PDB file of C-alpha atoms and ligand atoms in Angstrom:
ATOM      1  CA  UNK A   1      22.624  -9.714  -2.329  1.00  0.00           C
ATOM      2  CA  UNK A   2      20.615 -12.570  -3.835  1.00  0.00           C
ATOM      3  CA  UNK A   3      19.779 -13.753  -0.297  1.00  0.00           C
ATOM      4  CA  UNK A   4      18.249 -10.345   0.320  1.00  0.00           C
ATOM      5  CA  UNK A   5      16.293 -10.545  -2.941  1.00  0.00           C
ATOM      6  CA  UNK A   6      14.969 -13.942  -1.864  1.00  0.00           C
ATOM      7  CA  UNK A   7      13.964 -12.531   1.512  1.00  0.00           C
ATOM      8  CA  UNK A   8      12.124  -9.626  -0.109  1.00  0.00           C
ATOM      9  CA  UNK A   9      10.342 -11.991  -2.449  1.00  0.00           C
ATOM     10  CA  UNK A  10       9.348 -14.127   0.529  1.00  0.00           C
ATOM     11  CA  UNK A  11       7.886 -11.080   2.315  1.00  0.00           C
ATOM     12  CA  UNK A  12       5.797 -10.200  -0.743  1.00  0.00           C
ATOM     13  CA  UNK A  13       4.594 -13.766  -1.267  1.00  0.00           C
ATOM     14  CA  UNK A  14       3.731 -14.064   2.410  1.00  0.00           C
ATOM     15  CA  UNK A  15       1.573 -10.917   2.361  1.00  0.00           C
ATOM     16  CA  UNK A  16      -0.063 -12.077  -0.865  1.00  0.00           C
ATOM     17  CA  UNK A  17      -0.906 -15.485   0.607  1.00  0.00           C
ATOM     18  CA  UNK A  18      -1.970 -14.242   4.030  1.00  0.00           C
ATOM     19  CA  UNK A  19      -2.931 -10.581   3.609  1.00  0.00           C
ATOM     20  CA  UNK A  20      -3.369  -8.479   6.738  1.00  0.00           C
ATOM     21  CA  UNK A  21      -6.607  -6.550   7.138  1.00  0.00           C
ATOM     22  CA  UNK A  22      -8.258  -8.009   4.063  1.00  0.00           C
ATOM     23  CA  UNK A  23     -12.025  -7.678   3.837  1.00  0.00           C
ATOM     24  CA  UNK A  24     -14.767  -5.160   3.415  1.00  0.00           C
ATOM     25  CA  UNK A  25     -15.380  -2.560   6.088  1.00  0.00           C
ATOM     26  CA  UNK A  26     -19.008  -1.612   6.355  1.00  0.00           C
ATOM     27  CA  UNK A  27     -20.134   0.883   7.344  1.00  0.00           C
ATOM     28  CA  UNK A  28     -17.054   3.057   6.939  1.00  0.00           C
ATOM     29  CA  UNK A  29     -16.632   6.796   6.482  1.00  0.00           C
ATOM     30  CA  UNK A  30     -14.366   6.616   3.488  1.00  0.00           C
ATOM     31  CA  UNK A  31     -13.544   4.215   0.721  1.00  0.00           C
ATOM     32  CA  UNK A  32     -12.127   4.337  -2.764  1.00  0.00           C
ATOM     33  CA  UNK A  33     -11.901   1.870  -5.620  1.00  0.00           C
ATOM     34  CA  UNK A  34      -8.407   1.784  -7.060  1.00  0.00           C
ATOM     35  CA  UNK A  35      -7.752   0.515 -10.564  1.00  0.00           C
ATOM     36  CA  UNK A  36      -4.474  -0.028 -12.343  1.00  0.00           C
ATOM     37  CA  UNK A  37      -5.281  -0.659 -16.019  1.00  0.00           C
ATOM     38  CA  UNK A  38      -1.640  -1.440 -16.804  1.00  0.00           C
ATOM     39  CA  UNK A  39      -1.832  -4.686 -14.856  1.00  0.00           C
ATOM     40  CA  UNK A  40      -5.563  -5.077 -14.195  1.00  0.00           C
ATOM     41  CA  UNK A  41      -5.268  -4.723 -10.405  1.00  0.00           C
ATOM     42  CA  UNK A  42      -8.467  -3.660  -8.636  1.00  0.00           C
ATOM     43  CA  UNK A  43      -8.125  -2.823  -4.959  1.00  0.00           C
ATOM     44  CA  UNK A  44     -10.799  -1.140  -2.855  1.00  0.00           C
ATOM     45  CA  UNK A  45      -9.487   0.561   0.268  1.00  0.00           C
ATOM     46  CA  UNK A  46     -11.690   1.252   3.290  1.00  0.00           C
ATOM     47  CA  UNK A  47     -10.843   3.569   6.154  1.00  0.00           C
ATOM     48  CA  UNK A  48     -12.630   4.449   9.343  1.00  0.00           C
ATOM     49  CA  UNK A  49     -11.702   7.732  10.985  1.00  0.00           C
ATOM     50  CA  UNK A  50     -12.690   8.720  14.486  1.00  0.00           C
ATOM     51  CA  UNK A  51     -13.800  12.195  15.572  1.00  0.00           C
ATOM     52  CA  UNK A  52     -10.166  13.367  15.791  1.00  0.00           C
ATOM     53  CA  UNK A  53      -9.483  12.273  12.186  1.00  0.00           C
ATOM     54  CA  UNK A  54      -7.368   9.351  13.360  1.00  0.00           C
ATOM     55  CA  UNK A  55      -7.434   6.270  11.165  1.00  0.00           C
ATOM     56  CA  UNK A  56      -8.767   3.620  13.493  1.00  0.00           C
ATOM     57  CA  UNK A  57      -9.271   0.905  10.866  1.00  0.00           C
ATOM     58  CA  UNK A  58      -7.877   0.464   7.367  1.00  0.00           C
ATOM     59  CA  UNK A  59      -8.849  -2.539   5.263  1.00  0.00           C
ATOM     60  CA  UNK A  60      -8.707  -3.554   1.641  1.00  0.00           C
ATOM     61  CA  UNK A  61     -10.385  -5.957  -0.720  1.00  0.00           C
ATOM     62  CA  UNK A  62      -9.518  -6.744  -4.269  1.00  0.00           C
ATOM     63  CA  UNK A  63      -7.993  -8.792  -6.992  1.00  0.00           C
ATOM     64  CA  UNK A  64      -4.590  -8.151  -8.388  1.00  0.00           C
ATOM     65  CA  UNK A  65      -1.041  -9.339  -8.783  1.00  0.00           C
ATOM     66  CA  UNK A  66       1.089 -10.378  -5.823  1.00  0.00           C
ATOM     67  CA  UNK A  67       2.800  -6.978  -5.655  1.00  0.00           C
ATOM     68  CA  UNK A  68      -0.456  -5.001  -5.552  1.00  0.00           C
ATOM     69  CA  UNK A  69      -1.954  -7.237  -2.860  1.00  0.00           C
ATOM     70  CA  UNK A  70       1.212  -7.408  -0.768  1.00  0.00           C
ATOM     71  CA  UNK A  71       1.598  -3.646  -0.972  1.00  0.00           C
ATOM     72  CA  UNK A  72      -2.035  -3.143   0.105  1.00  0.00           C
ATOM     73  CA  UNK A  73      -1.536  -5.542   3.001  1.00  0.00           C
ATOM     74  CA  UNK A  74       1.666  -3.811   4.152  1.00  0.00           C
ATOM     75  CA  UNK A  75       0.014  -0.391   3.745  1.00  0.00           C
ATOM     76  CA  UNK A  76      -2.906  -1.309   6.040  1.00  0.00           C
ATOM     77  CA  UNK A  77      -0.489  -2.382   8.780  1.00  0.00           C
ATOM     78  CA  UNK A  78       1.298   0.980   8.618  1.00  0.00           C
ATOM     79  CA  UNK A  79      -1.699   3.317   8.667  1.00  0.00           C
ATOM     80  CA  UNK A  80      -3.466   2.293  11.825  1.00  0.00           C
ATOM     81  CA  UNK A  81      -3.682   5.048  14.470  1.00  0.00           C
ATOM     82  CA  UNK A  82      -2.157   7.694  12.202  1.00  0.00           C
ATOM     83  CA  UNK A  83      -3.782  11.077  11.796  1.00  0.00           C
ATOM     84  CA  UNK A  84      -5.126  11.997   8.374  1.00  0.00           C
ATOM     85  CA  UNK A  85      -2.117  14.305   7.810  1.00  0.00           C
ATOM     86  CA  UNK A  86       0.379  11.640   8.873  1.00  0.00           C
ATOM     87  CA  UNK A  87      -1.274   9.190   6.493  1.00  0.00           C
ATOM     88  CA  UNK A  88      -0.912  11.656   3.590  1.00  0.00           C
ATOM     89  CA  UNK A  89       2.747  12.179   4.486  1.00  0.00           C
ATOM     90  CA  UNK A  90       3.353   8.433   4.529  1.00  0.00           C
ATOM     91  CA  UNK A  91       1.632   7.980   1.156  1.00  0.00           C
ATOM     92  CA  UNK A  92       3.796  10.718  -0.374  1.00  0.00           C
ATOM     93  CA  UNK A  93       6.977   9.337   1.199  1.00  0.00           C
ATOM     94  CA  UNK A  94       6.218   5.862  -0.156  1.00  0.00           C
ATOM     95  CA  UNK A  95       5.413   7.175  -3.606  1.00  0.00           C
ATOM     96  CA  UNK A  96       8.649   9.227  -3.631  1.00  0.00           C
ATOM     97  CA  UNK A  97      10.615   6.198  -2.513  1.00  0.00           C
ATOM     98  CA  UNK A  98       9.536   4.311  -5.620  1.00  0.00           C
ATOM     99  CA  UNK A  99       9.736   7.122  -8.149  1.00  0.00           C
ATOM    100  CA  UNK A 100      12.497   9.552  -7.104  1.00  0.00           C
ATOM    101  CA  UNK A 101      15.872   9.453  -8.838  1.00  0.00           C
ATOM    102  CA  UNK A 102      17.687   8.863  -5.581  1.00  0.00           C
ATOM    103  CA  UNK A 103      17.931   5.219  -4.661  1.00  0.00           C
ATOM    104  CA  UNK A 104      16.505   4.933  -1.145  1.00  0.00           C
ATOM    105  CA  UNK A 105      18.205   2.755   1.429  1.00  0.00           C
ATOM    106  CA  UNK A 106      16.282  -0.510   1.598  1.00  0.00           C
ATOM    107  CA  UNK A 107      16.946  -1.000   5.282  1.00  0.00           C
ATOM    108  CA  UNK A 108      14.897  -3.870   6.642  1.00  0.00           C
ATOM    109  CA  UNK A 109      15.396  -2.768  10.245  1.00  0.00           C
ATOM    110  CA  UNK A 110      14.069   0.738   9.664  1.00  0.00           C
ATOM    111  CA  UNK A 111      11.439   0.031   7.022  1.00  0.00           C
ATOM    112  CA  UNK A 112      10.295  -3.454   7.980  1.00  0.00           C
ATOM    113  CA  UNK A 113       8.293  -5.225   5.282  1.00  0.00           C
ATOM    114  CA  UNK A 114       8.168  -1.978   3.318  1.00  0.00           C
ATOM    115  CA  UNK A 115      11.803  -2.539   2.342  1.00  0.00           C
ATOM    116  CA  UNK A 116      10.668  -5.470   0.205  1.00  0.00           C
ATOM    117  CA  UNK A 117       8.676  -3.101  -2.009  1.00  0.00           C
ATOM    118  CA  UNK A 118      11.671  -0.918  -2.822  1.00  0.00           C
ATOM    119  CA  UNK A 119      12.906  -3.710  -5.095  1.00  0.00           C
ATOM    120  CA  UNK A 120       9.973  -2.851  -7.371  1.00  0.00           C
ATOM    121  CA  UNK A 121      11.960   0.233  -8.471  1.00  0.00           C
ATOM    122  CA  UNK A 122      13.909  -2.058 -10.788  1.00  0.00           C
ATOM    123  CA  UNK A 123      10.687  -2.938 -12.636  1.00  0.00           C
ATOM    124  CA  UNK A 124       9.155   0.400 -13.675  1.00  0.00           C
ATOM    125  CA  UNK A 125       6.108  -1.319 -15.206  1.00  0.00           C
ATOM    126  CA  UNK A 126       5.203  -2.643 -11.764  1.00  0.00           C
ATOM    127  CA  UNK A 127       5.541   0.570  -9.764  1.00  0.00           C
ATOM    128  CA  UNK A 128       1.848   1.349 -10.211  1.00  0.00           C
ATOM    129  CA  UNK A 129       1.023  -2.094  -8.796  1.00  0.00           C
ATOM    130  CA  UNK A 130       2.889  -1.124  -5.635  1.00  0.00           C
ATOM    131  CA  UNK A 131       1.466   2.391  -5.298  1.00  0.00           C
ATOM    132  CA  UNK A 132      -2.168   1.519  -6.167  1.00  0.00           C
ATOM    133  CA  UNK A 133      -3.490   0.835  -2.649  1.00  0.00           C
ATOM    134  CA  UNK A 134      -1.591   3.786  -1.192  1.00  0.00           C
ATOM    135  CA  UNK A 135      -2.988   6.227  -3.734  1.00  0.00           C
ATOM    136  CA  UNK A 136      -6.443   4.697  -3.323  1.00  0.00           C
ATOM    137  CA  UNK A 137      -6.249   5.410   0.405  1.00  0.00           C
ATOM    138  CA  UNK A 138      -5.225   8.991  -0.359  1.00  0.00           C
ATOM    139  CA  UNK A 139      -8.208   9.292  -2.698  1.00  0.00           C
ATOM    140  CA  UNK A 140     -10.512   7.825  -0.038  1.00  0.00           C
ATOM    141  CA  UNK A 141      -9.276  10.362   2.511  1.00  0.00           C
ATOM    142  CA  UNK A 142      -9.977  13.153   0.018  1.00  0.00           C
ATOM    143  CA  UNK A 143     -13.504  11.828  -0.494  1.00  0.00           C
ATOM    144  CA  UNK A 144     -12.878  10.504  -4.011  1.00  0.00           C
ATOM    145  CA  UNK A 145     -14.683   7.229  -4.623  1.00  0.00           C
ATOM    146  CA  UNK A 146     -12.518   6.127  -7.529  1.00  0.00           C
ATOM    147  CA  UNK A 147      -8.828   6.226  -8.224  1.00  0.00           C
ATOM    148  CA  UNK A 148      -7.000   5.219 -11.378  1.00  0.00           C
ATOM    149  CA  UNK A 149      -3.228   4.831 -11.471  1.00  0.00           C
TER     150      UNK A 149
HETATM  151 ZN1  LIG B   1      -0.152  -5.497 -10.686  1.00  0.00          ZN
END
């Protein structure tokens, strides 16, 4: 089990060191500034939707702890080419995974790098770090320019 914990930590550190899709997107049709006062994480999420409301590009920029940045990085890799509705479903599913009473199966094969974030459940104070970018994307898609965890 500790090998798995090490692997999950490695995934998070890797995304924090070499984030995917980091950088401003300008112009873009929606963006939202996410803030988590509990930890001080500030992550702005940018999304570009095409005429069919498909997310063609999702990027983020911000300062925060390793969990908030890794989660933002992982989130951007999972949202590309989803419809707006699919993106909302994924945001809700992720949020539920971290906050529901039922322990989800942290299956690396099914969830990929996302499995690493399930470990955050054991540290309730850090859950908002993990959900920040996801909720900021949801806010952006609803046309809200700011989101606070
Ligand atoms: Zn944080």
